[in-house]
Amino acid sequence: MNLTKREFFQVLGAGTMAGMGLGTYAEADAATASNGLYDIPKFGSVSFLHMTDCHAQLKPIYFREPNVNLGIGGMKGNLPHLVGEHLLKVAKVRPGTAEAHALTYLDYEKAARRYGKVGGFAHLATLVKRLKASRPGALLLDGGDTWQGSGTALWTNGQDMVDACKLLGVDVMTGHWEFTLGMERVKEIIEKDFAGKVDFVAQNVKTNDFGDPVFKPYVIREINGVPCAIIGQAFPYTPIANPRYMVADWAFGIQDENMQKMVDEARGKGAQVVVVLSHNGMDVDLKMASRVTGIDAIMGGHTHDGMPVASLVSNKGGKTIVTNAGSNSKFLGVLDFDVKDKKVSDFRYKLLPVFANMLPADREMDALITRIRAPYEAKLSEKLAITEGTLYRRGNFNGTGDQLLVDALMDVQGADIAFSPGFRWGTSLLPGQAITREWIMDMTATTYSYATLTEMTGETIKTVLEDVADNLFNPDPYYQQGGDMVRVGGMQYTMTPNAPMGQRVNNMTLKGKLIEADKTYKVAGWASVQEGAKGDPIWDVVSGYLRDKKVIKGVQINTPRIIGMDGNPGLAA
């Protein structure tokens, strides 16, 4: 795609979140607010709708965006590494509006009570139908992390989400956490449930033995007479970030060279528009866009970045649009192309927040969700405790939700230190809400969520922390694996994100005493990727702790002292 600098800035101005500031609609009825937010002008002849990383959240939820999302090196000060006012400034969104609430953590509790819950497939379905009606032929793309993240997804082996996505009208998807259901289950869904309905694409997943494609690398769909290629890019580090034994026969990777081959092949078959449906993570997408030519847009996921404006990346063949549509069915991206002379000449991009009280529930989807949940409703609604403060997960180093998990692990397991994985999925609770079994499952539901207790030397503890820190802060995006820093309970340390590998974590202390390299400590954790790791399910461990506590008050987040990041716009003041 070729745009002049002037054209780019014109498009950037048009590509913010929809229309007028919602201050106008804050006190209006739902129908008026919905019309003001969601009736966006049609543009061009080719449209893609994009959802990603819903993590099996069928019902509306609360979700607090991060106040720490650090950018290192060339990523500092650039999307997606802007939080709070810094992000609003780039997006040209006024503080205090519904858009500001959707995008940031600012005044979270007050804004959440004012604007209500977000997401929910019944409300998302209403929005998808509205946009498809105004954009005939539009395709709905699902960036993956769809079949995992809730109690019902775990207990139905992903079937709840498969059925919901078919009803939602997903056309094409790729994956990541889907693979933790195991190779046989993934293939079963694609070959039976999705046959003739949904295309599952991934150019970067091959068999270990002969290097044959496991999935279709791309599909070409015609939209209003325009051939459009959608190339899949599954999460490249699945066998590292998740248990390798779950995908033992498959090889992953970024595979730029094969991506270029697929782009060229699709163009050779007549594709006038080429879109990559990616689960790389946004920093990786931005680098890929600079290296691979012929891609009109990369619509990304994995890092849960709700990006209100599109990034435009130059490469030797032209420019590539890069977007990311957040998580938890909280956003829907809308990318419109104007195609002239068999190529993209212009585009518009909108990121629409899905506010449950501004979009009526679709009756058919609502009925399906009710049927899905019915056998589990009593279990999901079990009240374990009450929280006096907001519980949330997102942020590079910790959140109150993960602090609750590590506190429970140390208490129940009798550990000196506890680790909780730096997952970005999970939902939020407001002060006064019940902590239910459903919320615990939203925070912990994987196919390998066993609580463990391990003896580790101080040297091993440092190695673990350094390894995760490099996954997060390596200055080369291709060495990043997404996610956040492992959450740590009981132990304090300092973090220097800009330091070289192996030198970021220092001053590790436990109860005021330095951690000794050759001394052994009891370390609790959960969701080990090692085959054979077993223990009680983490949700049972935490549920027992909550029943005993009854009221959760004054959760004190344990975060490292961060060095060298003053003035970084990815760090809240």
Coordinates of C-alpha atoms in Angstrom, one line a residue:
M1 CA 0.0 0.0 0.0
N2 CA 1.3 3.5 -0.9
L3 CA 0.3 6.6 0.9
T4 CA 2.0 10.0 1.0
K5 CA 2.9 11.5 4.4
R6 CA 0.0 14.0 4.1
E7 CA -2.4 11.2 3.2
F8 CA -1.2 9.2 6.2
F9 CA -1.9 12.0 8.7
Q10 CA -5.3 12.6 7.2
V11 CA -6.1 8.9 7.7
L12 CA -4.6 8.9 11.2
G13 CA -7.0 11.7 12.1
A14 CA -9.9 9.7 10.7
G15 CA -8.7 6.5 12.3
T16 CA -9.3 7.3 15.9
M17 CA -12.1 5.8 18.0
A18 CA -15.5 6.5 16.6
G19 CA -16.8 9.9 16.2
M20 CA -17.8 12.4 18.9
G21 CA -16.6 12.4 22.5
L22 CA -19.0 10.4 24.5
G23 CA -19.3 13.2 27.1
T24 CA -22.3 14.1 24.9
Y25 CA -23.9 10.8 25.4
A26 CA -22.9 10.0 29.0
E27 CA -26.3 10.8 30.4
A28 CA -28.3 9.7 27.4
D29 CA -30.4 6.6 27.2
A30 CA -28.7 3.4 25.8
A31 CA -30.2 3.8 22.3
T32 CA -29.0 7.4 21.9
A33 CA -25.6 6.6 23.2
S34 CA -25.4 3.5 20.9
N35 CA -26.3 5.6 17.9
G36 CA -23.7 8.2 18.7
L37 CA -20.9 5.7 19.3
Y38 CA -21.5 2.9 16.8
D39 CA -23.0 4.4 13.7
I40 CA -19.7 5.0 11.8
P41 CA -19.7 6.0 8.1
K42 CA -19.0 3.2 5.6
F43 CA -15.8 3.7 3.6
G44 CA -14.6 1.9 0.5
S45 CA -15.7 -1.5 -0.7
V46 CA -13.7 -4.0 1.5
S47 CA -14.2 -4.3 5.3
F48 CA -12.7 -6.4 8.0
L49 CA -14.1 -6.7 11.6
H50 CA -11.5 -7.9 14.1
M51 CA -11.8 -9.4 17.5
T52 CA -8.9 -11.0 19.5
D53 CA -8.0 -12.5 22.8
C54 CA -11.5 -12.7 24.2
H55 CA -10.3 -15.5 26.5
A56 CA -13.7 -17.2 26.6
Q57 CA -15.5 -14.3 28.2
L58 CA -19.1 -14.8 27.1
K59 CA -20.6 -12.5 29.7
P60 CA -20.0 -8.8 30.2
I61 CA -17.1 -8.1 32.6
Y62 CA -15.1 -5.4 34.2
F63 CA -11.5 -5.0 32.9
R64 CA -8.9 -2.5 34.1
E65 CA -6.3 -1.5 31.5
P66 CA -2.6 -1.4 32.6
N67 CA -0.8 1.5 34.3
V68 CA 2.6 0.0 33.4
N69 CA 3.4 -1.0 29.9
L70 CA 7.0 -0.1 29.4
G71 CA 8.7 0.4 26.0
I72 CA 12.4 -0.3 25.8
G73 CA 14.9 1.1 23.3
G74 CA 13.3 2.1 20.1
M75 CA 9.9 1.0 21.5
K76 CA 10.0 3.7 24.2
G77 CA 7.3 6.4 23.7
N78 CA 5.6 4.5 20.9
L79 CA 2.5 2.5 20.6
P80 CA 1.6 0.2 22.2
H81 CA 3.8 1.4 25.1
L82 CA 1.7 4.4 26.2
V83 CA -0.5 4.4 29.3
G84 CA -3.0 6.8 30.8
E85 CA -2.9 10.4 29.6
H86 CA 0.0 9.6 27.2
L87 CA -2.3 7.2 25.3
L88 CA -5.2 9.6 25.3
K89 CA -3.1 12.4 23.9
V90 CA -2.0 10.3 20.9
A91 CA -5.6 9.0 20.4
K92 CA -7.0 12.6 20.8
V93 CA -9.5 11.3 23.3
R94 CA -10.7 13.6 26.1
P95 CA -10.2 12.3 29.7
G96 CA -13.4 11.4 31.5
T97 CA -15.2 10.1 28.5
A98 CA -16.3 6.6 27.8
E99 CA -13.5 6.2 25.3
A100 CA -11.0 7.2 27.9
H101 CA -12.4 4.7 30.3
A102 CA -12.2 1.9 27.7
L103 CA -8.6 2.7 26.8
T104 CA -7.0 3.5 30.2
Y105 CA -6.9 2.8 34.0
L106 CA -7.7 6.4 34.8
D107 CA -10.3 7.0 37.6
Y108 CA -11.1 3.3 37.1
E109 CA -13.5 2.6 39.9
K110 CA -15.6 5.8 39.3
A111 CA -15.6 5.3 35.5
A112 CA -16.5 1.6 35.7
R113 CA -19.5 2.3 37.9
R114 CA -20.6 5.1 35.5
Y115 CA -20.1 3.3 32.2
G116 CA -20.8 -0.3 33.3
K117 CA -19.4 -3.6 32.1
V118 CA -17.7 -4.2 28.8
G119 CA -17.8 -7.0 26.3
G120 CA -20.1 -10.0 26.4
F121 CA -20.8 -12.1 23.2
A122 CA -24.5 -11.2 23.2
H123 CA -23.6 -7.5 23.0
L124 CA -20.7 -8.1 20.6
A125 CA -23.1 -10.0 18.4
T126 CA -25.4 -7.0 18.2
L127 CA -22.5 -4.8 17.1
V128 CA -21.2 -7.3 14.6
K129 CA -24.6 -7.6 13.0
R130 CA -25.0 -3.8 12.8
L131 CA -21.6 -3.4 11.1
K132 CA -22.1 -6.3 8.7
A133 CA -25.5 -4.8 7.7
S134 CA -23.8 -1.5 6.9
R135 CA -20.8 -3.2 5.3
P136 CA -22.1 -6.0 3.1
G137 CA -19.6 -8.7 2.6
A138 CA -17.4 -7.7 5.6
L139 CA -15.4 -10.6 7.1
L140 CA -15.1 -11.2 10.9
L141 CA -11.6 -12.2 11.9
D142 CA -10.7 -13.8 15.2
G143 CA -7.1 -13.4 16.3
G144 CA -7.2 -16.4 18.7
D145 CA -7.0 -17.0 22.5
T146 CA -10.7 -17.7 22.2
W147 CA -11.2 -21.3 23.5
Q148 CA -9.5 -20.7 26.9
G149 CA -9.9 -18.4 29.9
S150 CA -13.1 -19.4 31.7
G151 CA -14.6 -22.2 33.7
T152 CA -17.0 -23.1 31.0
A153 CA -14.3 -23.2 28.3
L154 CA -12.2 -25.5 30.5
W155 CA -15.1 -27.8 31.4
T156 CA -16.5 -28.1 27.9
N157 CA -13.1 -28.5 26.3
G158 CA -13.6 -25.3 24.4
Q159 CA -17.0 -26.3 22.9
D160 CA -18.8 -23.4 24.4
M161 CA -16.6 -20.9 22.5
V162 CA -16.7 -22.9 19.3
D163 CA -20.5 -22.8 19.3
A164 CA -20.5 -19.1 20.2
C165 CA -18.1 -18.1 17.5
K166 CA -20.0 -20.0 14.9
L167 CA -23.2 -18.2 15.9
L168 CA -21.2 -14.9 16.0
G169 CA -20.3 -15.4 12.4
V170 CA -16.5 -15.7 12.7
D171 CA -15.1 -16.2 9.2
V172 CA -11.4 -16.8 9.7
M173 CA -9.3 -17.4 12.9
T174 CA -5.8 -18.2 14.0
G175 CA -4.6 -19.4 17.4
H176 CA -2.4 -19.7 20.5
W177 CA -4.1 -20.8 23.7
E178 CA -6.3 -23.0 21.6
F179 CA -3.3 -25.4 21.3
T180 CA -3.3 -26.1 25.0
L181 CA -6.4 -28.2 24.4
G182 CA -4.0 -30.6 22.7
M183 CA -3.4 -31.4 19.0
E184 CA -6.2 -33.9 18.6
R185 CA -8.8 -31.6 20.0
V186 CA -7.7 -28.7 17.9
K187 CA -7.8 -30.8 14.7
E188 CA -11.2 -32.2 15.7
I189 CA -12.8 -28.8 16.0
I190 CA -11.3 -27.6 12.7
E191 CA -12.3 -30.7 10.8
K192 CA -15.8 -31.2 12.3
D193 CA -17.2 -28.0 13.9
F194 CA -15.5 -25.5 11.5
A195 CA -15.8 -27.5 8.3
G196 CA -17.4 -25.2 5.6
K197 CA -18.0 -22.4 8.2
V198 CA -14.7 -21.1 9.7
D199 CA -11.2 -21.2 8.2
F200 CA -8.4 -21.8 10.7
V201 CA -5.2 -20.4 9.2
A202 CA -1.5 -20.4 10.3
Q203 CA 1.4 -20.2 7.9
N204 CA 3.9 -20.7 10.7
V205 CA 2.9 -24.1 12.1
K206 CA 4.6 -27.2 10.4
T207 CA 5.0 -30.8 11.3
N208 CA 8.2 -31.7 13.1
D209 CA 9.0 -34.7 10.9
F210 CA 8.6 -33.4 7.3
G211 CA 7.8 -29.7 7.7
D212 CA 4.4 -30.0 6.2
P213 CA 1.8 -27.4 6.9
V214 CA -0.5 -28.3 9.8
F215 CA -3.2 -25.8 8.8
K216 CA -4.0 -23.8 5.7
P217 CA -1.6 -20.9 5.6
Y218 CA -4.1 -18.5 4.1
V219 CA -7.5 -18.2 2.4
I220 CA -8.7 -16.0 -0.4
R221 CA -12.2 -14.6 0.1
E222 CA -13.9 -12.3 -2.4
I223 CA -15.5 -9.2 -0.8
N224 CA -17.7 -7.3 -3.2
G225 CA -15.8 -8.6 -6.2
V226 CA -12.3 -7.9 -4.7
P227 CA -10.2 -11.0 -4.0
C228 CA -8.8 -10.7 -0.4
A229 CA -6.2 -12.9 1.2
I230 CA -6.1 -13.5 4.9
I231 CA -2.8 -15.1 6.0
G232 CA -2.7 -16.7 9.5
Q233 CA 0.2 -16.2 12.0
A234 CA -0.2 -18.3 15.1
F235 CA 1.7 -17.5 18.3
P236 CA 5.3 -18.3 17.3
Y237 CA 6.5 -19.3 20.8
T238 CA 3.7 -21.7 21.8
P239 CA 6.0 -24.6 22.6
I240 CA 8.1 -22.4 24.9
A241 CA 5.4 -20.3 26.6
N242 CA 3.1 -23.3 27.1
P243 CA 3.7 -27.0 27.6
R244 CA 5.6 -28.4 24.6
Y245 CA 4.1 -31.8 25.1
M246 CA 0.7 -30.4 24.1
V247 CA 2.0 -29.6 20.6
A248 CA 4.7 -32.3 20.5
D249 CA 4.4 -33.0 16.8
W250 CA 4.3 -29.4 15.6
A251 CA 7.0 -26.7 15.1
F252 CA 6.3 -23.0 15.4
G253 CA 8.3 -19.8 14.8
I254 CA 8.0 -16.4 13.3
Q255 CA 9.1 -17.5 9.8
D256 CA 9.4 -14.2 8.0
E257 CA 10.7 -15.9 4.8
N258 CA 7.7 -18.2 4.6
M259 CA 5.4 -15.3 5.3
Q260 CA 6.9 -13.4 2.3
K261 CA 6.4 -16.5 0.2
M262 CA 2.8 -16.8 1.2
V263 CA 2.2 -13.1 0.5
D264 CA 3.8 -13.4 -2.9
E265 CA 1.8 -16.6 -3.6
A266 CA -1.5 -15.0 -2.7
R267 CA -0.7 -11.9 -4.8
G268 CA 0.1 -14.2 -7.7
K269 CA -3.3 -15.8 -7.3
G270 CA -4.9 -12.5 -7.8
A271 CA -5.3 -11.1 -4.2
Q272 CA -5.8 -7.4 -4.4
V273 CA -5.9 -7.0 -0.6
V274 CA -3.6 -9.0 1.8
V275 CA -4.2 -9.0 5.5
V276 CA -2.3 -10.9 8.1
L277 CA -4.3 -12.2 11.0
S278 CA -1.6 -12.3 13.7
H279 CA -1.1 -13.6 17.2
N280 CA 2.5 -12.4 17.3
G281 CA 2.1 -9.5 19.8
M282 CA 2.2 -5.9 18.6
D283 CA 5.9 -5.2 18.8
V284 CA 6.6 -8.3 16.8
D285 CA 4.0 -7.3 14.2
L286 CA 5.6 -3.9 13.9
K287 CA 9.0 -5.5 13.1
M288 CA 7.4 -8.0 10.7
A289 CA 5.7 -5.1 8.9
S290 CA 9.1 -3.5 8.3
R291 CA 10.6 -6.7 6.9
V292 CA 7.9 -8.4 4.8
T293 CA 6.5 -6.5 1.8
G294 CA 3.2 -6.7 0.1
I295 CA 1.0 -6.8 3.3
D296 CA -1.7 -4.2 3.4
A297 CA -2.5 -4.7 7.1
I298 CA -1.5 -6.8 10.1
M299 CA -4.4 -7.2 12.5
G300 CA -2.8 -8.4 15.6
G301 CA -3.4 -9.9 19.0
H302 CA -1.6 -11.7 21.9
T303 CA -0.4 -8.6 23.9
H304 CA -4.0 -7.4 24.6
D305 CA -3.2 -3.8 23.4
G306 CA -6.4 -1.9 22.6
M307 CA -4.9 0.5 20.1
P308 CA -7.2 3.4 19.1
V309 CA -5.1 4.4 16.1
A310 CA -3.4 2.4 13.4
S311 CA 0.3 2.4 13.1
L312 CA 1.7 2.7 9.6
V313 CA 5.1 1.0 9.0
S314 CA 7.4 1.6 6.1
N315 CA 9.1 -1.2 4.2
K316 CA 10.9 -1.5 0.9
G317 CA 7.6 -2.3 -0.8
G318 CA 5.5 0.5 0.6
K319 CA 3.6 0.8 3.9
T320 CA 1.8 -1.7 6.1
I321 CA -1.0 -0.9 8.6
V322 CA -0.6 -2.5 12.1
T323 CA -3.5 -2.7 14.5
N324 CA -4.3 -4.5 17.8
A325 CA -7.8 -5.0 19.2
G326 CA -7.4 -5.5 22.9
S327 CA -8.9 -8.4 24.8
N328 CA -11.9 -9.9 26.6
S329 CA -14.4 -9.1 23.8
K330 CA -14.0 -5.5 25.0
F331 CA -13.2 -4.0 21.6
L332 CA -14.0 -4.6 17.9
G333 CA -11.7 -3.3 15.3
V334 CA -13.1 -2.0 12.0
L335 CA -10.8 -1.7 9.0
D336 CA -12.2 -0.3 5.8
F337 CA -10.3 -0.3 2.5
D338 CA -10.8 1.6 -0.7
V339 CA -9.5 -0.5 -3.6
K340 CA -8.7 1.1 -6.9
D341 CA -6.8 -0.3 -9.9
K342 CA -6.6 -3.6 -8.1
K343 CA -4.8 -2.3 -5.0
V344 CA -5.5 -0.5 -1.8
S345 CA -5.6 3.3 -2.2
D346 CA -6.8 4.4 1.2
F347 CA -8.2 3.1 4.5
R348 CA -10.1 4.0 7.6
Y349 CA -9.7 2.3 11.0
K350 CA -11.9 2.5 14.1
L351 CA -11.5 0.7 17.4
L352 CA -15.0 0.4 18.9
P353 CA -15.4 -0.3 22.7
V354 CA -18.1 -2.8 23.5
F355 CA -20.2 -1.3 26.3
A356 CA -22.8 -3.7 27.4
N357 CA -25.3 -1.0 28.5
M358 CA -25.1 0.7 25.1
L359 CA -25.7 -2.4 23.0
P360 CA -28.8 -4.5 23.5
A361 CA -28.1 -8.2 23.9
D362 CA -28.7 -10.3 20.8
R363 CA -31.5 -12.7 21.7
E364 CA -30.1 -15.7 19.9
M365 CA -26.6 -15.3 21.3
D366 CA -28.0 -14.6 24.8
A367 CA -30.1 -17.8 24.6
L368 CA -27.1 -19.8 23.6
I369 CA -25.0 -18.4 26.4
T370 CA -27.7 -19.3 28.9
R371 CA -27.9 -22.9 27.6
I372 CA -24.1 -23.2 27.8
R373 CA -23.9 -21.9 31.4
A374 CA -26.9 -23.7 32.8
P375 CA -25.2 -26.9 33.9
Y376 CA -22.5 -24.9 35.6
E377 CA -24.4 -21.9 37.0
A378 CA -24.4 -23.0 40.6
K379 CA -20.7 -23.8 40.6
L380 CA -19.9 -20.5 38.8
S381 CA -21.9 -18.3 41.2
E382 CA -20.5 -19.8 44.4
K383 CA -19.6 -16.9 46.6
L384 CA -16.2 -17.4 48.2
A385 CA -15.5 -14.0 49.8
I386 CA -16.0 -10.2 49.3
T387 CA -13.4 -7.8 48.1
E388 CA -13.0 -4.4 49.7
G389 CA -10.7 -3.1 46.9
T390 CA -10.5 -3.4 43.2
L391 CA -9.0 -6.7 42.0
Y392 CA -7.2 -6.6 38.6
R393 CA -4.4 -8.3 36.8
R394 CA -2.9 -6.1 34.0
G395 CA 0.4 -4.3 34.4
N396 CA 4.0 -5.3 33.7
F397 CA 4.9 -6.3 37.2
N398 CA 1.8 -7.1 39.3
G399 CA -1.9 -6.5 40.0
T400 CA -4.1 -7.0 43.0
G401 CA -5.6 -10.1 41.5
D402 CA -2.3 -11.8 41.2
Q403 CA -1.2 -10.6 44.6
L404 CA -4.2 -12.4 46.0
L405 CA -3.1 -15.6 44.2
V406 CA 0.5 -15.4 45.6
D407 CA -0.7 -14.5 49.1
A408 CA -3.0 -17.6 49.0
L409 CA -0.2 -19.9 47.7
M410 CA 2.3 -18.8 50.4
D411 CA -0.4 -19.2 53.1
V412 CA -1.7 -22.6 52.0
Q413 CA 1.5 -24.1 50.8
G414 CA 3.7 -22.8 53.6
A415 CA 6.1 -21.2 51.1
D416 CA 8.7 -18.5 51.6
I417 CA 8.2 -17.1 48.1
A418 CA 5.4 -17.5 45.5
F419 CA 5.3 -17.0 41.7
S420 CA 2.3 -16.4 39.5
P421 CA 2.7 -16.4 35.7
G422 CA 2.6 -13.0 33.9
F423 CA -0.6 -13.8 32.1
R424 CA -2.5 -10.9 30.7
W425 CA -5.9 -12.6 30.6
G426 CA -8.3 -12.4 33.6
T427 CA -11.0 -10.0 34.6
S428 CA -11.5 -7.3 37.3
L429 CA -13.7 -6.8 40.3
L430 CA -14.9 -3.6 41.9
P431 CA -14.9 -2.9 45.6
G432 CA -17.8 -4.6 47.3
Q433 CA -18.2 -7.3 44.7
A434 CA -18.3 -11.0 45.6
I435 CA -15.3 -13.1 44.7
T436 CA -17.0 -16.0 43.0
R437 CA -15.8 -19.3 41.7
E438 CA -16.3 -17.9 38.3
W439 CA -13.8 -15.0 38.9
I440 CA -11.2 -17.5 40.2
M441 CA -11.6 -19.5 37.0
D442 CA -11.4 -16.4 34.9
M443 CA -8.0 -15.8 36.5
T444 CA -6.6 -19.4 36.5
A445 CA -8.4 -21.7 34.0
T446 CA -5.9 -23.5 31.9
T447 CA -5.5 -27.3 31.2
Y448 CA -2.3 -27.3 33.4
S449 CA -3.2 -25.1 36.3
Y450 CA -1.6 -27.2 39.1
A451 CA -0.3 -25.6 42.2
T452 CA 3.3 -26.6 43.0
L453 CA 5.8 -26.3 45.8
T454 CA 9.5 -26.5 44.8
E455 CA 12.8 -26.0 46.6
M456 CA 14.9 -23.5 44.7
T457 CA 18.3 -22.0 45.3
G458 CA 18.7 -18.3 45.3
E459 CA 20.7 -18.7 42.1
T460 CA 17.8 -20.5 40.4
I461 CA 15.3 -17.9 41.6
K462 CA 17.4 -15.2 40.0
T463 CA 17.8 -17.2 36.8
V464 CA 14.0 -17.6 36.5
L465 CA 13.4 -13.9 37.0
E466 CA 16.1 -12.9 34.6
D467 CA 14.7 -15.2 31.9
V468 CA 11.2 -13.8 32.2
A469 CA 12.5 -10.3 32.2
D470 CA 14.4 -10.9 29.0
N471 CA 11.2 -12.2 27.4
L472 CA 9.5 -8.9 28.3
F473 CA 12.3 -6.4 27.9
N474 CA 14.6 -7.7 25.2
P475 CA 15.3 -4.7 22.8
D476 CA 14.7 -7.0 19.8
P477 CA 10.9 -7.7 19.5
Y478 CA 11.6 -11.1 17.9
Y479 CA 13.0 -12.3 21.2
Q480 CA 10.0 -11.2 23.2
Q481 CA 7.2 -13.7 24.0
G482 CA 4.6 -11.3 25.2
G483 CA 2.9 -11.6 28.6
D484 CA 4.2 -9.7 31.7
M485 CA 6.7 -10.2 34.4
V486 CA 6.2 -13.2 36.7
R487 CA 4.4 -11.9 39.8
V488 CA 6.4 -12.4 43.0
G489 CA 5.1 -12.8 46.6
G490 CA 7.3 -12.7 49.7
M491 CA 10.4 -11.4 48.0
Q492 CA 11.6 -8.0 47.0
Y493 CA 14.0 -7.0 44.2
T494 CA 15.0 -4.2 41.9
M495 CA 14.4 -4.2 38.2
T496 CA 16.5 -2.4 35.5
P497 CA 14.6 -3.0 32.2
N498 CA 17.3 -1.3 30.1
A499 CA 20.1 -3.5 31.5
P500 CA 21.6 -6.4 29.5
M501 CA 20.3 -9.9 29.8
G502 CA 21.2 -11.4 33.2
Q503 CA 21.8 -8.0 34.8
R504 CA 18.2 -6.7 35.2
V505 CA 17.2 -8.3 38.5
N506 CA 19.2 -7.3 41.6
N507 CA 19.0 -6.7 45.4
M508 CA 16.8 -9.8 46.0
T509 CA 15.7 -9.8 49.6
L510 CA 13.4 -11.9 51.8
K511 CA 12.2 -10.4 55.1
G512 CA 14.9 -7.8 54.8
K513 CA 17.8 -10.3 54.3
L514 CA 19.6 -10.8 51.0
I515 CA 18.7 -13.9 49.1
E516 CA 21.7 -16.2 49.2
A517 CA 22.7 -17.9 45.9
D518 CA 23.4 -21.3 47.4
K519 CA 20.6 -21.3 50.0
T520 CA 17.4 -23.2 49.3
Y521 CA 14.0 -21.6 49.6
K522 CA 10.4 -23.0 49.3
V523 CA 8.8 -21.5 46.3
A524 CA 5.1 -22.0 45.5
G525 CA 3.8 -21.5 42.0
W526 CA 1.2 -22.7 39.4
A527 CA 0.9 -23.5 35.7
S528 CA 4.3 -25.0 35.3
V529 CA 5.0 -25.9 31.6
Q530 CA 7.1 -28.9 32.6
E531 CA 5.5 -32.3 31.7
G532 CA 4.6 -34.2 34.8
A533 CA 4.1 -31.2 37.1
K534 CA 1.2 -32.1 39.3
G535 CA -0.6 -30.8 42.4
D536 CA -4.0 -29.5 43.5
P537 CA -5.7 -27.2 41.0
I538 CA -4.8 -23.6 41.8
W539 CA -8.5 -22.7 41.9
D540 CA -9.1 -25.2 44.8
V541 CA -6.1 -23.8 46.7
V542 CA -7.3 -20.2 46.3
S543 CA -10.9 -21.0 47.0
G544 CA -10.1 -22.6 50.3
Y545 CA -8.1 -19.6 51.3
L546 CA -10.9 -17.2 50.4
R547 CA -13.5 -19.2 52.3
D548 CA -11.4 -18.9 55.4
K549 CA -10.8 -15.1 54.9
K550 CA -14.4 -14.2 53.9
V551 CA -13.4 -10.6 53.3
I552 CA -10.4 -9.5 51.3
K553 CA -9.1 -6.1 52.4
G554 CA -6.0 -4.1 52.0
V555 CA -4.3 -6.2 49.3
Q556 CA -0.7 -4.7 49.1
I557 CA 0.9 -5.2 45.7
N558 CA 4.4 -6.4 45.8
T559 CA 6.3 -4.9 42.9
P560 CA 10.0 -4.4 42.2
R561 CA 11.7 -1.0 42.6
I562 CA 12.1 0.0 38.9
I563 CA 15.4 1.7 38.0
G564 CA 16.1 3.9 35.0
M565 CA 12.5 4.4 33.8
D566 CA 11.8 7.9 35.0
G567 CA 9.8 9.8 32.4
N568 CA 8.9 6.7 30.4
P569 CA 5.3 7.2 29.1
G570 CA 4.6 3.5 29.6
L571 CA 4.8 4.1 33.4
A572 CA 2.1 5.9 35.3
A573 CA 3.4 8.8 37.3

